[in-house]
Structures are given as C-alpha cells and as structure tokens.
Amino acid sequence: MEHDMVGLEPKLKKDLHPEEMLRIIFDFAAKIANERNLDNVLMLMADMGRDMIVSDRCTVWLLDKNKNELWSKVAHGMNEIRMPSTAGLVGHAVTSGKAVFIDDAYENEEYKQFLINGALKVDKQTGYRTKALMVIPFRNNEGEIMGAYQAINKMTESGQFSSKDMEYLTLASSYAGKSLESALLTNEIEETQKEIIFTMGEIGESRSKETGNHVKRVAEFSYFLALGLGMSQEEADLLKMASPMHDIGKVAIPDEVLKKPGKLTEEEFDVMKSHTNIGYNLLKNSTRHILKTAAIVAYQHHEKWNGKGYPCGIKGEEIHIYGRITAIADVFDALGSERVYKKAWELDRILNLFKEERGHHFDPRVVDVFFEQLPNIVKVRDAYSDFNLAEKTENSH
Ligand code: C2E
Ligand code: SIN
Ligand code: SIN
Ligand code: SIN
Ligand code: FE
Ligand code: FE
C-alpha cells in the first residue's frame, strides 16, 4: 500500500455542486448497471462513493453469512481481503446496524477498542494517517444488512464527514444495490456451477483411477495458456471452469478398457476414443456458457494440429482454440502422471516431446506460450502434485 501522508500537504477540495453530483451518479450508475462481475461492481461502488463525498478512500465491504466474514476487493489484480464479521468498526456497524462517524481516529474514545485493532493498526503498517472515518451499513430489498460503505478522510476544508455524506452513500448503495444483488446471484450460480463441474470431472477421473488433482491441474494450465495467448480474464476464467470436464465421457467407458494395465488393442482404443463424442453429447445441449465451453473441450481435446487426431480428424485452426489449449494441458499432465498403463515422465522428457510435436500434434503458437508460461505451469504442478508424483517432480529439476 502506498504511504500517502494526508495532512502534511493538504490539497483541499470542495464538496460537489449538485450538477457535478448528478453527473457522477449518472456516470457510475450506467457503468454499474452494465457490470455483471461482482468484483467490478464492488470497485465501481467504492469509486462512486469516494467521488460523491470527496473522501480520500472508500471501500465497500460485503457480509459473507456462510463464513461470518466481511470481504472486499479494493484493486484490480489484488486478492480479496477478508476479516471476521465482528472485527473493527465495519464489523461493529454491520452487527449493530448503525452508522459510525469519527472526526479523528486518533482522538476518539468511544470506538477506541475497534480503532486500535482496525484503522490504527492498518495505519501503523502502511504509514497512512486516518483522521475522519465513516461507516454506513446498507441493506438489501428484504431489509437485511448486506454490507457497509467505509470512507476514510474527508478531503474538504471541514475535514469531517457530515450527515449529508451519509445520505449520499446511502443513496449510492441503493442505486448500486440491485446490480450488487444480481452480481452476487451470478456469483453464487457460478460458484455452484464450478462445484458441479469439478464433481463431474472427478467422476470421470475416479472411474479411470487417474490420480487426485488431474482435473484441477488441467484447469490451471489451461488458464495460464489462455492468458498467455492474450485472451481476456473472463475468457481465461471460463476455460478454467470448463476444462475440468474434458474427460467426462470416460464415465461411459467399460472398466476392462479404462482400467486395463497394459497397452490397448486397436478395438479397445476405438472404444476409448468414444469418450470425446460421449462427453460432447452429454454437454452440448446445455445453454449455459460454461457447459457449452466444456462441450467443445470434451469434443476436441484429442484433435491434433496436423489432422491426425480424433474424433473428427480436423486440423489447424479448424480446431477450436479451447481444444488446442486443453490438448496441451491434458497431455502435459498425463505424461507427468502415473497411469495404470504407464509411469510418470520426467519434465525434460516431456519438454522434448513438446518441442518435437510443435506444429504436429500441437498448435505451434500454443507450444510457444506453454514455454513462456512454464514457470507458472511448474508452480501449479507442484502446488497440486499427487502424492506419488511428489518425488518425481523433485528429481526432474
Ligand atoms: P490419458 O491417460 O489422460 O492421456 C491423455 C493423452 O496424453 C493421450 O491421449 C496421449 O496423447 C498423451 N499420452 C499419455 N501417455 C502417453 C505416453 O506414454 N506417450 C505419449 N507419447 N503420449 C501419451 P490418447 O493417446 O488419445 O489417449 C486417451 C486416453 O486413452 C488416455 O487418457 C487413457 O485414458 C487411454 N489410453 C491410451 N493409451 C492407453 C493404454 O495403452 N492403456 C490404457 N489402459 N489406456 C490407454
Ligand atoms: C478506493 O479509493 O478506490 C479504494 C482504495 C483504498 O481503500 O485504498
Ligand atoms: C480496515 O481498515 O481494514 C478495517 C478498519 C476497521 O474496521 O476499523
Ligand atoms: C476439488 O474438487 O476441489 C478438487 C478436484 C480435483 O482435484 O480433482
Ligand atoms: Fe481425453
Ligand atoms: Fe485427461
């Protein structure tokens, strides 16, 4: 966090004129209404509040009732921050349902106990000087407290927050509340979908005895490859959610084939190959974005750049980019893992195969990104390593 020294060099601002206020409300309301991503809604709300009341900082906290925590997101690329729902002034405000105003955090006696463990502690770590502080809880349509606005340091001459500021933040939260609720709902739906997808992916896995974290690793590798290829954060997230289902069709493959310790006969391999069509047919009719993506991945992850893959034998850019990405992610993980039919390979051996197969099995561009992303990929591999893989990973460095 930056070490801004409020007070040393006071650049005083003025409260907004009504036209300026309207402009800000209008601009932000339009942006927020179009935003479905929860983190972005939170950050837009915070910026709107900050601009409306001319504070130095503004944070929107949300109450997570399942975990009894307050959480927030203050900047792009940063992790969310969390604290117990009873902690600090924000905790006090959402628990009591009452707004809190403080003119100088260092002189205040009434809330001293909260300040010592909250704002004052944060100041000590960051060198920031919290003076004026305001926390306004806000509610959903049902009247339940959803979270709170926290504003720090009023940048006008008075240096103090007023009841007008409270009204403005209350207004801001009611403007944003609908979007926030729908973003929360979307978030919940997506969380549920993610769980279902992982569970389904695991079914495919456990049937084939592929070790614990395979689907998770393939998801993470695919994510890094997508970002490295220049895809948007949203698309990379989408692929990360969908790619765990690439082998879902293995649920329908008979045990004699799936769990055969040795090499498959040609007929057996033909049966095995049908896991791509089976997965596709299972998923293709869904209207959900994630499952549609998963259908593509299940269908195309064994296609090859040179057209010698299956089930369709399409080649080059006829293969969807999601298929070309997960092909690499899947083979990288399959080779590095023990299977009933093979031992795990050392990293160097895998990398050599990737160099050889660049432009043959694999899209050359994705192979290049794979090598650029290798540090991230190896990190993921180690973080989600299987028990029996840990040793091999050590050796291969
Ligand atoms: P899987 O085990 O997840 O392997 C995924 C892909 O990784 C394979 O797709 C292949 O492209 C690559 N791969 C895995 N092991 C090796 C290897 O030792 N050498 C090389 N060069 N590539 C490897 P593929 O071949 O289309 O196989 C699809 C699935 O079929 C495999 O998924 C596995 O479940 C099954 N399978 C393939 N070969 C055998 C086998 O000989 N015995 C048994 N029991 N199952 C096999
Ligand atoms: C903001 O003003 O956008 C929030 C950032 C912060 O609290 O430091
Ligand atoms: C925070 O600034 O992170 C929490 C402060 C508080 O609740 O007092
Ligand atoms: C999980 O469900 O969190 C893990 C999925 C997996 O490792 O297979
Ligand atoms: Fe597969
Ligand atoms: Fe796989």
Coordinates of C-alpha atoms and ligand atoms in Angstrom, one line a residue:
M1 CA 0.0 0.0 0.0
E2 CA 1.3 3.5 -0.8
H3 CA 2.5 5.8 2.0
D4 CA 0.4 8.8 1.4
M5 CA 0.7 11.4 4.1
V6 CA -2.6 13.1 4.4
G7 CA -2.4 16.3 6.3
L8 CA 1.2 17.2 5.5
E9 CA 0.4 18.7 2.2
P10 CA -3.3 19.4 2.3
K11 CA -4.8 19.7 -1.2
L12 CA -8.2 20.7 -0.1
K13 CA -11.1 20.1 -2.4
K14 CA -14.7 21.3 -2.3
D15 CA -17.9 19.4 -1.8
L16 CA -19.7 18.8 -5.1
H17 CA -22.1 21.1 -6.8
P18 CA -25.5 19.5 -7.5
E19 CA -24.7 19.2 -11.2
E20 CA -21.4 17.5 -10.5
M21 CA -23.1 15.1 -8.2
L22 CA -25.7 14.2 -10.8
R23 CA -23.0 13.7 -13.4
I24 CA -21.1 11.3 -11.1
I25 CA -24.3 9.4 -10.1
F26 CA -25.3 9.2 -13.7
D27 CA -21.9 8.0 -15.0
F28 CA -21.4 5.4 -12.3
A29 CA -25.0 4.1 -12.4
A30 CA -24.6 3.5 -16.1
K31 CA -21.4 1.6 -15.6
I32 CA -22.6 -0.4 -12.7
A33 CA -25.8 -1.4 -14.4
N34 CA -23.8 -2.9 -17.2
E35 CA -21.4 -4.8 -15.0
R36 CA -22.1 -8.4 -14.1
N37 CA -18.7 -9.1 -12.5
L38 CA -19.1 -8.9 -8.7
D39 CA -15.5 -7.6 -8.1
N40 CA -16.0 -4.9 -10.6
V41 CA -19.4 -3.9 -9.1
L42 CA -17.7 -3.5 -5.7
M43 CA -14.9 -1.4 -7.0
L44 CA -17.2 0.8 -9.0
M45 CA -19.4 1.3 -6.0
A46 CA -16.4 2.3 -3.9
D47 CA -15.2 4.8 -6.5
M48 CA -18.7 6.2 -6.8
G49 CA -18.9 6.7 -3.1
R50 CA -15.5 8.2 -2.9
D51 CA -16.2 10.7 -5.6
M52 CA -19.7 11.7 -4.2
I53 CA -18.5 12.6 -0.8
V54 CA -14.9 13.7 -1.7
S55 CA -13.2 11.2 0.6
D56 CA -9.6 10.0 0.1
R57 CA -10.6 6.4 0.3
C58 CA -13.7 4.4 0.1
T59 CA -14.2 0.6 0.4
V60 CA -17.4 -1.5 0.0
W61 CA -17.5 -4.4 2.4
L62 CA -19.9 -7.3 1.9
L63 CA -21.1 -9.7 4.6
D64 CA -20.5 -13.4 3.9
K65 CA -23.0 -15.0 6.1
N66 CA -21.8 -18.5 5.5
K67 CA -18.3 -17.8 6.7
N68 CA -19.2 -15.0 9.1
E69 CA -16.8 -12.8 7.4
L70 CA -16.6 -9.4 5.8
W71 CA -14.8 -9.2 2.5
S72 CA -13.9 -6.7 -0.1
K73 CA -11.9 -6.1 -3.2
V74 CA -10.0 -2.8 -3.4
A75 CA -7.9 -3.1 -6.6
H76 CA -7.7 -5.0 -9.8
G77 CA -5.4 -7.9 -9.7
M78 CA -5.4 -7.9 -5.9
N79 CA -6.8 -10.8 -3.9
E80 CA -10.0 -10.1 -2.0
I81 CA -9.5 -9.1 1.7
R82 CA -11.4 -10.8 4.4
M83 CA -11.9 -10.3 8.1
P84 CA -14.2 -11.7 10.8
S85 CA -17.6 -10.1 10.6
T86 CA -17.4 -8.7 14.1
A87 CA -13.9 -7.2 13.6
G88 CA -13.2 -3.5 13.7
L89 CA -15.6 -0.6 13.1
V90 CA -17.1 -2.1 10.0
G91 CA -17.9 -5.2 12.0
H92 CA -19.5 -3.1 14.7
A93 CA -21.6 -1.2 12.1
V94 CA -22.9 -4.2 10.3
T95 CA -23.6 -6.0 13.6
S96 CA -25.4 -3.1 15.2
G97 CA -26.9 -1.7 12.0
K98 CA -25.8 1.8 13.0
A99 CA -23.7 4.2 11.1
V100 CA -20.5 5.3 12.7
F101 CA -18.9 8.8 12.4
I102 CA -15.4 9.6 13.7
D103 CA -13.8 13.0 13.3
D104 CA -10.3 12.0 14.4
A105 CA -9.5 8.3 14.8
Y106 CA -6.5 9.1 17.0
E107 CA -8.6 11.2 19.5
N108 CA -11.7 9.1 19.6
E109 CA -12.6 7.4 22.9
E110 CA -16.0 5.9 22.1
Y111 CA -14.7 3.5 19.4
K112 CA -11.2 3.2 20.7
Q113 CA -11.3 -0.6 21.0
F114 CA -12.3 -1.1 17.4
L115 CA -9.9 1.5 16.1
I116 CA -6.9 0.0 17.8
N117 CA -7.5 -3.3 16.1
G118 CA -8.7 -1.7 12.9
A119 CA -7.7 1.6 11.3
L120 CA -4.9 2.4 13.7
K121 CA -3.3 -0.9 13.2
V122 CA -3.5 -0.6 9.4
D123 CA -2.0 2.9 9.6
K124 CA 0.9 1.6 11.5
Q125 CA 1.6 -0.9 8.8
T126 CA 1.1 1.5 5.9
G127 CA 2.2 4.9 7.2
Y128 CA -1.3 6.3 6.3
R129 CA -2.9 8.7 8.6
T130 CA -6.6 8.0 9.2
K131 CA -8.4 11.0 10.6
A132 CA -12.1 11.2 9.7
L133 CA -13.9 7.9 9.3
M134 CA -17.4 7.0 8.4
V135 CA -19.0 3.6 8.1
I136 CA -22.5 3.2 6.7
P137 CA -24.2 -0.2 6.7
F138 CA -26.5 -0.9 3.8
R139 CA -29.4 -3.4 3.3
N140 CA -30.9 -5.5 0.5
N141 CA -34.5 -5.4 -0.6
E142 CA -35.6 -7.6 2.3
G143 CA -34.1 -5.2 4.8
E144 CA -31.2 -7.5 5.8
I145 CA -27.8 -5.9 6.2
M146 CA -25.6 -6.8 3.2
G147 CA -22.5 -4.9 4.0
A148 CA -21.1 -1.5 4.6
Y149 CA -19.5 1.5 3.0
Q150 CA -16.3 2.6 4.7
A151 CA -15.0 6.1 3.9
I152 CA -11.7 7.5 5.2
N153 CA -10.5 11.1 5.3
K154 CA -12.7 13.9 4.1
M155 CA -10.7 16.0 1.6
T156 CA -12.6 19.3 2.1
E157 CA -11.7 22.1 4.4
S158 CA -14.0 20.8 7.2
G159 CA -12.1 17.5 7.3
Q160 CA -15.2 15.8 8.7
F161 CA -18.0 13.7 7.2
S162 CA -21.4 15.1 7.6
S163 CA -24.9 13.6 7.7
K164 CA -25.2 14.8 4.1
D165 CA -22.3 12.5 3.2
M166 CA -24.2 9.7 4.9
E167 CA -27.2 10.3 2.8
Y168 CA -25.1 10.3 -0.3
L169 CA -23.5 7.0 0.5
T170 CA -26.9 5.5 1.4
L171 CA -28.1 6.8 -1.9
A172 CA -25.1 5.3 -3.7
S173 CA -25.7 1.9 -2.1
S174 CA -29.4 1.9 -3.1
Y175 CA -28.5 2.8 -6.7
A176 CA -26.0 0.0 -6.8
G177 CA -27.9 -2.4 -4.6
K178 CA -29.8 -4.0 -7.4
S179 CA -26.7 -4.6 -9.5
L180 CA -24.9 -5.8 -6.5
E181 CA -27.6 -8.3 -5.7
S182 CA -27.7 -9.6 -9.2
A183 CA -23.9 -9.8 -9.4
L184 CA -24.0 -11.7 -6.1
L185 CA -26.5 -14.1 -7.5
T186 CA -24.5 -14.6 -10.7
N187 CA -21.5 -15.2 -8.5
E188 CA -23.4 -17.8 -6.5
I189 CA -24.6 -19.5 -9.6
E190 CA -21.1 -19.6 -11.0
E191 CA -19.7 -21.0 -7.7
T192 CA -22.4 -23.7 -7.8
Q193 CA -21.6 -24.5 -11.4
K194 CA -17.9 -24.7 -10.6
E195 CA -18.6 -27.2 -7.9
I196 CA -20.8 -29.3 -10.1
I197 CA -18.3 -29.2 -12.8
F198 CA -15.5 -30.3 -10.6
T199 CA -17.6 -33.0 -9.2
M200 CA -18.5 -34.3 -12.6
G201 CA -14.9 -34.1 -13.7
E202 CA -13.9 -36.1 -10.6
I203 CA -16.4 -38.8 -11.5
G204 CA -14.7 -39.2 -14.9
E205 CA -11.4 -39.3 -13.1
S206 CA -12.2 -41.7 -10.3
R207 CA -13.6 -44.2 -12.7
S208 CA -10.4 -44.2 -14.7
K209 CA -8.2 -44.1 -11.5
E210 CA -6.4 -41.1 -12.7
T211 CA -4.8 -39.5 -9.7
G212 CA -6.4 -36.9 -7.5
N213 CA -5.7 -33.5 -8.9
H214 CA -5.6 -34.1 -12.6
V215 CA -8.7 -32.1 -13.5
K216 CA -7.6 -29.2 -11.3
R217 CA -4.1 -29.1 -12.8
V218 CA -5.5 -29.2 -16.4
A219 CA -7.8 -26.3 -15.4
E220 CA -4.9 -24.2 -14.1
F221 CA -2.6 -25.0 -17.1
S222 CA -5.4 -24.1 -19.5
Y223 CA -5.9 -20.8 -17.6
F224 CA -2.3 -19.8 -18.0
L225 CA -2.2 -20.8 -21.6
A226 CA -5.3 -18.7 -22.3
L227 CA -3.9 -15.6 -20.6
G228 CA -0.6 -16.1 -22.3
L229 CA -2.3 -16.2 -25.7
G230 CA -3.8 -12.8 -24.9
M231 CA -7.4 -13.9 -24.0
S232 CA -9.4 -11.7 -21.6
Q233 CA -9.5 -12.5 -18.0
E234 CA -13.2 -13.5 -18.4
E235 CA -12.4 -16.0 -21.2
A236 CA -9.5 -17.4 -19.3
D237 CA -11.7 -17.9 -16.2
L238 CA -14.3 -19.5 -18.4
L239 CA -11.9 -22.0 -19.8
K240 CA -10.6 -22.7 -16.3
M241 CA -14.1 -23.6 -15.2
A242 CA -14.9 -25.7 -18.2
S243 CA -11.7 -27.6 -18.9
P244 CA -12.0 -30.0 -15.9
M245 CA -14.7 -31.7 -17.8
H246 CA -12.6 -32.7 -20.8
D247 CA -12.7 -36.4 -19.9
I248 CA -16.2 -36.6 -18.6
G249 CA -17.1 -39.1 -21.3
K250 CA -14.8 -41.7 -19.6
V251 CA -17.7 -42.3 -17.3
A252 CA -19.2 -44.5 -20.1
I253 CA -16.1 -46.5 -20.9
P254 CA -16.2 -50.1 -19.6
D255 CA -13.7 -51.0 -16.9
E256 CA -11.9 -53.6 -18.9
V257 CA -10.8 -50.9 -21.3
L258 CA -10.4 -48.0 -18.9
K259 CA -8.5 -49.8 -16.2
K260 CA -6.5 -52.1 -18.4
P261 CA -3.0 -52.2 -17.0
G262 CA -1.2 -52.7 -20.4
K263 CA -1.4 -51.4 -23.9
L264 CA -4.9 -51.2 -25.6
T265 CA -5.7 -53.2 -28.7
E266 CA -6.9 -51.3 -31.7
E267 CA -10.5 -52.2 -30.9
E268 CA -10.1 -51.2 -27.3
F269 CA -8.6 -47.9 -28.3
D270 CA -11.6 -47.3 -30.6
V271 CA -13.8 -47.7 -27.6
M272 CA -11.6 -45.4 -25.6
K273 CA -11.7 -42.7 -28.3
S274 CA -15.5 -42.5 -28.0
H275 CA -15.1 -40.7 -24.7
T276 CA -14.8 -37.5 -26.7
N277 CA -18.2 -37.9 -28.5
I278 CA -19.8 -39.2 -25.3
G279 CA -18.7 -36.1 -23.4
Y280 CA -19.8 -33.8 -26.2
N281 CA -23.2 -35.4 -26.4
L282 CA -23.6 -35.1 -22.6
L283 CA -22.9 -31.4 -22.6
K284 CA -23.8 -29.9 -26.0
N285 CA -27.4 -29.2 -25.3
S286 CA -26.8 -27.0 -22.3
T287 CA -27.4 -23.4 -22.8
R288 CA -25.0 -22.5 -20.0
H289 CA -21.9 -20.7 -21.2
I290 CA -19.6 -22.9 -19.1
L291 CA -21.1 -26.1 -20.2
K292 CA -21.1 -25.1 -23.9
T293 CA -17.4 -24.4 -23.5
A294 CA -16.9 -27.7 -21.7
A295 CA -18.7 -29.4 -24.6
I296 CA -16.1 -28.0 -27.1
V297 CA -13.2 -29.1 -24.8
A298 CA -14.6 -32.6 -24.3
Y299 CA -15.1 -33.0 -28.1
Q300 CA -11.8 -31.6 -29.4
H301 CA -9.1 -32.1 -26.8
H302 CA -7.7 -35.1 -28.7
E303 CA -7.7 -33.4 -32.1
K304 CA -4.2 -32.7 -33.5
W305 CA -2.9 -29.7 -35.3
N306 CA -1.8 -32.0 -38.2
G307 CA -5.2 -33.5 -38.6
K308 CA -4.2 -36.9 -37.2
G309 CA -6.3 -36.7 -34.0
Y310 CA -9.8 -37.8 -33.2
P311 CA -12.8 -37.9 -33.2
C312 CA -13.1 -35.8 -36.4
G313 CA -9.5 -35.5 -37.7
I314 CA -9.9 -31.8 -38.2
K315 CA -6.7 -29.8 -38.4
G316 CA -5.1 -26.4 -37.7
E317 CA -7.4 -23.6 -36.8
E318 CA -10.4 -25.8 -37.7
I319 CA -9.9 -27.0 -34.1
H320 CA -11.3 -24.5 -31.6
I321 CA -8.7 -22.7 -29.7
Y322 CA -10.1 -24.2 -26.5
G323 CA -9.4 -27.6 -27.9
R324 CA -5.9 -26.7 -28.9
I325 CA -5.2 -25.3 -25.4
T326 CA -6.6 -28.2 -23.5
A327 CA -4.8 -30.7 -25.7
I328 CA -1.5 -29.4 -24.4
A329 CA -2.7 -29.0 -20.9
D330 CA -4.0 -32.6 -20.8
V331 CA -1.0 -34.3 -22.4
F332 CA 1.4 -32.3 -20.2
D333 CA -0.4 -33.6 -17.2
A334 CA -1.0 -37.2 -18.5
L335 CA 2.7 -37.6 -19.2
G336 CA 3.8 -36.2 -15.9
S337 CA 1.4 -38.5 -14.0
E338 CA 1.4 -42.2 -13.4
R339 CA -1.4 -44.1 -15.2
V340 CA -2.4 -47.8 -15.0
Y341 CA -0.7 -48.2 -18.3
K342 CA 2.4 -46.0 -17.9
K343 CA 4.9 -44.5 -15.5
A344 CA 5.3 -40.7 -15.0
W345 CA 7.7 -39.0 -17.2
E346 CA 10.5 -36.6 -16.1
L347 CA 9.9 -33.0 -17.0
D348 CA 12.8 -32.8 -19.5
R349 CA 11.5 -35.7 -21.5
I350 CA 8.0 -34.1 -21.6
L351 CA 9.5 -30.8 -22.8
N352 CA 11.4 -32.6 -25.6
L353 CA 8.2 -34.2 -26.8
F354 CA 6.5 -30.8 -26.8
K355 CA 9.4 -29.4 -29.0
E356 CA 9.1 -32.4 -31.4
E357 CA 5.3 -32.2 -31.5
R358 CA 5.3 -28.4 -32.1
G359 CA 3.3 -28.0 -35.4
H360 CA 2.5 -31.7 -35.5
H361 CA 0.3 -32.8 -32.5
F362 CA 0.2 -29.2 -31.1
D363 CA -0.6 -25.7 -32.3
P364 CA 2.9 -24.1 -32.5
R365 CA 1.7 -20.8 -31.1
V366 CA 0.2 -22.6 -28.0
V367 CA 3.5 -24.5 -27.6
D368 CA 5.4 -21.2 -27.6
V369 CA 3.1 -19.8 -24.9
F370 CA 3.5 -23.0 -23.0
F371 CA 7.2 -22.5 -22.8
E372 CA 6.7 -18.8 -21.8
Q373 CA 4.3 -19.9 -19.1
L374 CA 6.5 -22.8 -17.9
P375 CA 7.4 -21.1 -14.6
N376 CA 3.7 -20.7 -13.7
I377 CA 2.8 -24.1 -15.0
V378 CA 5.5 -25.8 -13.0
K379 CA 4.3 -23.9 -9.9
V380 CA 0.8 -25.2 -10.4
R381 CA 2.0 -28.7 -11.0
D382 CA 4.0 -28.6 -7.7
A383 CA 1.2 -27.0 -5.8
Y384 CA -1.4 -29.6 -6.9
S385 CA 1.0 -32.5 -7.1
D386 CA -0.2 -36.0 -6.4
F387 CA 1.2 -37.9 -3.5
N388 CA 3.0 -40.4 -5.7
L389 CA 4.2 -37.7 -8.0
A390 CA 6.0 -35.5 -5.5
E391 CA 9.2 -37.4 -5.6
K392 CA 9.4 -37.4 -9.4
T393 CA 8.8 -33.7 -9.6
E394 CA 11.8 -33.1 -7.2
N395 CA 14.0 -35.3 -9.3
S396 CA 13.2 -33.6 -12.6
H397 CA 14.6 -30.2 -11.6
Ligands
C2E1 P1 -4.8 -40.0 -20.6 O1 -4.1 -41.1 -19.9 O2 -5.3 -38.9 -19.9 O3 -3.8 -39.5 -21.7 C1 -4.1 -38.3 -22.4 C2 -3.2 -38.1 -23.6 O4 -1.8 -38.0 -23.1 C3 -3.1 -39.3 -24.5 O5 -4.2 -39.3 -25.4 C4 -1.8 -39.0 -25.2 O6 -1.9 -38.0 -26.2 C5 -1.0 -38.5 -24.1 N1 -0.2 -39.6 -23.5 C6 -0.5 -40.3 -22.4 N2 0.5 -41.2 -22.1 C7 1.4 -41.1 -23.2 C8 2.6 -41.8 -23.5 O7 3.1 -42.7 -22.8 N3 3.3 -41.4 -24.6 C9 2.8 -40.4 -25.4 N4 3.5 -40.1 -26.5 N5 1.6 -39.8 -25.1 C10 1.0 -40.1 -24.0 P2 -4.6 -40.7 -26.2 O8 -3.5 -41.4 -26.6 O9 -5.7 -40.3 -27.2 O10 -5.3 -41.5 -25.0 C11 -6.6 -41.1 -24.5 C12 -6.9 -41.9 -23.3 O11 -6.9 -43.3 -23.6 C13 -5.8 -41.8 -22.2 O12 -6.0 -40.7 -21.4 C14 -6.1 -43.1 -21.4 O13 -7.2 -43.0 -20.6 C15 -6.4 -44.1 -22.5 N6 -5.2 -44.8 -23.0 C16 -4.4 -44.5 -24.0 N7 -3.5 -45.5 -24.2 C17 -3.7 -46.4 -23.3 C18 -3.1 -47.7 -23.0 O14 -2.1 -48.1 -23.6 N8 -3.6 -48.4 -22.0 C19 -4.7 -48.0 -21.3 N9 -5.1 -48.7 -20.3 N10 -5.3 -46.8 -21.5 C20 -4.8 -46.0 -22.5
SIN2 C1 -10.6 3.4 -3.5 O1 -10.5 4.6 -3.1 O2 -10.9 3.1 -4.6 C2 -10.3 2.3 -2.5 C3 -8.8 2.2 -2.3 C4 -8.3 2.1 -0.9 O3 -9.1 2.0 0.0 O4 -7.1 2.3 -0.7
SIN3 C1 -9.8 -1.8 7.7 O1 -9.4 -0.6 7.5 O2 -9.3 -2.7 7.0 C2 -10.8 -2.1 8.8 C3 -10.8 -1.0 9.7 C4 -11.9 -1.0 10.7 O3 -12.9 -1.8 10.5 O4 -11.8 -0.3 11.6
SIN4 C1 -11.8 -30.2 -5.9 O1 -13.0 -30.6 -6.1 O2 -11.6 -29.1 -5.3 C2 -10.6 -30.8 -6.5 C3 -10.9 -31.5 -7.8 C4 -9.8 -32.5 -8.1 O3 -8.7 -32.3 -7.5 O4 -10.0 -33.5 -8.8
FE5 FE -9.2 -37.5 -23.0
FE6 FE -7.3 -36.0 -19.3

